[in-house]
């Protein structure tokens, strides 16, 4: 059980605290207590060589009292030691399971974060308060506008599932992708869609084309990032 979990942990990520030992790796778990040892991974637990021939020293002690000759106390100690080892192994296995779940959760969050530009073009309107191109008045802008030629590809910025593709009021042809963890992205004014509701998309996949449908002054993408139903600045998530 422990060996399989160790193998998965080593495949998923290079963990902090991983060092080379004889060509193998060892993963340091969260300390169980002061001075707790690291759990070896792929390294034999005992590499101590046997003593040379002739040096297998043994000695005799005081004669045992007849009442002690059964050796019952020895086996009791042995049983206790075996129990301690079993409990320790179970605890380490549980620790690895928790670690593995945390790694998988972090990996899923990373691939689900909208961290790349959804289209190539010019940033013509930023997130926040702006002057409306239609009324000339100040208004809140829930996303960013990327201007580009009609037909310019729009890419999924992260893994997710398409939940909507159709007309959406002033956004014209709009697409919505749910990335999980409360994160959604919206793509407005598109010319056409290359995906449909229910499709799973991956980061970098072409999902639509820039257009000028809905209330628009020209071809552009209106791009929104929502977290738990509230619009957030998309530029805060873009890494490239």
XYZ file of C-alpha atoms in Angstrom:
240
model
C 0.000 0.000 0.000
C 2.720 2.471 1.025
C 4.942 1.553 -1.923
C 2.203 2.282 -4.492
C 1.384 5.633 -2.884
C 5.069 6.542 -2.806
C 5.314 5.754 -6.528
C 2.336 7.999 -7.360
C 3.707 10.862 -5.276
C 7.066 10.676 -7.042
C 5.388 10.683 -10.473
C 3.034 13.606 -9.773
C 5.514 16.174 -8.529
C 8.999 17.052 -7.339
C 8.277 17.788 -3.735
C 10.204 20.242 -1.562
C 12.497 18.235 0.639
C 13.294 15.625 -2.008
C 16.981 14.741 -2.093
C 19.084 12.172 -3.899
C 20.415 9.199 -1.946
C 22.376 6.634 -3.866
C 20.525 7.452 -7.064
C 17.137 7.227 -5.335
C 14.804 9.822 -3.837
C 13.438 10.260 -0.368
C 10.299 12.254 0.400
C 10.212 13.994 3.738
C 6.774 13.877 5.321
C 5.389 16.376 7.779
C 7.112 15.631 11.112
C 5.167 13.329 13.394
C 7.065 14.656 16.350
C 10.379 16.098 17.405
C 13.169 14.330 15.531
C 10.829 12.127 13.466
C 12.738 10.410 10.642
C 11.981 10.878 6.948
C 10.259 8.048 5.134
C 12.634 6.364 2.676
C 11.431 5.947 -0.862
C 13.032 3.321 -3.040
C 15.847 2.916 -0.518
C 16.217 -0.300 1.500
C 15.287 0.341 5.106
C 18.477 -1.353 6.385
C 21.723 -1.166 4.403
C 23.901 -2.231 7.334
C 26.252 -5.006 6.083
C 26.465 -8.264 8.078
C 29.511 -8.675 10.368
C 32.610 -10.425 8.904
C 32.989 -14.174 9.599
C 34.357 -14.839 13.059
C 33.033 -11.584 14.472
C 29.438 -12.656 15.086
C 29.972 -11.940 18.776
C 27.651 -13.522 21.267
C 27.900 -13.750 25.028
C 26.231 -15.341 27.998
C 24.634 -13.517 30.871
C 23.477 -14.433 34.330
C 21.422 -17.657 34.501
C 17.686 -16.969 34.212
C 15.422 -17.526 37.132
C 13.253 -20.595 36.334
C 10.187 -18.365 36.411
C 11.686 -16.255 33.604
C 12.833 -19.174 31.457
C 9.602 -19.229 29.425
C 10.647 -16.018 27.657
C 7.088 -14.655 27.881
C 8.291 -11.117 28.534
C 10.427 -11.218 25.382
C 7.468 -12.132 23.185
C 5.326 -9.505 24.840
C 7.945 -6.901 23.998
C 8.212 -8.293 20.469
C 4.436 -8.082 20.015
C 4.422 -4.505 21.269
C 7.231 -3.610 18.895
C 5.418 -5.218 15.953
C 2.267 -3.293 16.869
C 4.231 -0.037 16.958
C 5.687 -0.772 13.523
C 2.243 -1.562 12.105
C 0.731 1.608 13.530
C 3.675 3.624 12.224
C 3.274 2.160 8.734
C -0.462 2.875 8.763
C 0.196 6.457 9.853
C 2.727 6.956 7.060
C 0.293 5.479 4.547
C -2.420 7.853 5.760
C 0.034 10.765 5.512
C 0.882 9.824 1.934
C -2.797 9.568 1.030
C -3.397 13.085 2.362
C -0.319 14.353 0.518
C -1.455 12.713 -2.717
C -4.921 14.252 -2.454
C -3.394 17.685 -1.842
C -1.133 17.317 -4.879
C -4.005 16.229 -7.110
C -6.137 19.134 -5.877
C -3.361 21.659 -6.564
C -2.712 20.195 -9.991
C -6.409 20.412 -10.889
C -6.541 24.012 -9.697
C -3.521 24.939 -11.806
C -4.879 23.449 -15.026
C -8.267 25.076 -14.317
C -6.990 28.625 -13.796
C -7.482 30.939 -16.855
C -3.819 31.849 -17.127
C -3.250 32.574 -20.846
C -4.540 35.235 -23.236
C -7.766 34.054 -24.882
C -6.934 35.824 -28.166
C -4.224 37.809 -29.942
C -4.977 41.443 -30.631
C -5.090 44.823 -28.895
C -6.351 45.535 -25.396
C -8.871 48.302 -26.041
C -10.845 48.353 -22.771
C -9.735 47.332 -19.309
C -11.619 45.955 -16.323
C -13.322 48.470 -14.036
C -14.806 51.908 -14.612
C -14.554 53.217 -18.185
C -16.248 55.696 -20.509
C -18.961 53.944 -22.516
C -18.305 54.031 -26.289
C -22.064 54.360 -26.775
C -23.186 56.938 -24.182
C -19.932 58.731 -23.317
C -20.724 58.199 -19.640
C -18.679 56.415 -17.018
C -19.784 52.848 -16.435
C -18.515 49.625 -14.886
C -16.859 47.226 -17.315
C -17.012 43.618 -16.080
C -14.214 42.327 -18.309
C -11.614 43.335 -20.863
C -11.970 43.967 -24.608
C -9.461 42.529 -27.070
C -9.772 44.018 -30.543
C -8.754 41.904 -33.549
C -9.825 41.083 -37.089
C -13.072 39.192 -37.490
C -12.400 35.466 -37.473
C -9.346 35.688 -35.185
C -9.228 32.500 -33.065
C -10.359 32.529 -29.442
C -8.626 29.994 -27.193
C -9.662 28.376 -23.932
C -7.395 29.834 -21.223
C -7.743 26.702 -19.083
C -9.416 23.330 -18.868
C -13.176 23.468 -18.399
C -16.621 22.458 -19.585
C -18.766 24.526 -21.946
C -22.057 25.386 -20.238
C -23.542 27.886 -22.710
C -23.190 28.766 -26.383
C -25.789 31.064 -27.915
C -27.285 34.553 -27.970
C -26.931 36.514 -24.739
C -28.408 39.994 -25.027
C -25.914 42.790 -25.724
C -23.050 40.232 -25.768
C -24.434 38.767 -28.988
C -23.050 35.288 -29.585
C -21.605 34.345 -26.211
C -19.810 31.328 -24.830
C -19.479 30.339 -21.162
C -16.912 27.850 -19.816
C -17.019 26.478 -16.268
C -13.494 25.719 -15.016
C -14.503 24.382 -11.623
C -13.490 25.758 -8.223
C -16.061 28.541 -8.712
C -14.279 29.941 -11.800
C -16.097 30.702 -15.073
C -15.064 32.586 -18.211
C -17.355 34.395 -20.661
C -16.613 35.227 -24.311
C -18.844 37.840 -25.955
C -19.481 39.180 -29.488
C -18.112 36.020 -31.140
C -18.699 35.314 -34.818
C -18.955 31.536 -34.464
C -18.446 28.689 -31.993
C -16.294 25.596 -32.446
C -17.600 23.867 -29.314
C -21.018 23.178 -27.828
C -22.494 22.886 -24.311
C -21.192 19.786 -22.560
C -17.845 19.751 -24.371
C -14.702 19.558 -22.241
C -12.014 21.944 -23.474
C -8.311 22.129 -22.704
C -6.027 25.128 -22.294
C -5.018 26.464 -25.718
C -7.878 24.782 -27.582
C -9.617 26.911 -30.235
C -13.201 27.403 -29.072
C -14.610 30.341 -31.084
C -13.804 33.192 -33.461
C -13.852 36.921 -32.819
C -16.789 38.794 -34.287
C -18.934 41.870 -33.759
C -22.312 40.416 -32.789
C -24.520 42.119 -30.231
C -23.848 45.647 -29.038
C -20.418 46.267 -30.522
C -18.509 49.005 -32.314
C -16.325 46.536 -34.233
C -14.744 43.070 -34.126
C -13.443 42.288 -30.637
C -13.661 39.812 -27.781
C -15.350 40.819 -24.544
C -13.658 38.508 -22.019
C -14.916 38.033 -18.463
C -13.555 36.014 -15.535
C -16.044 35.243 -12.767
C -15.132 33.785 -9.379
C -18.064 32.569 -7.307
C -20.403 34.591 -9.500
C -18.512 37.880 -9.216
C -16.457 39.439 -12.046
C -12.724 39.669 -11.439
C -9.973 41.421 -13.370
C -8.864 38.891 -16.024
C -5.386 40.439 -16.108
C -4.832 39.224 -12.548
C -4.938 35.637 -13.833
C -2.954 35.902 -17.072
C 0.640 34.736 -16.625
C 2.067 34.863 -20.154
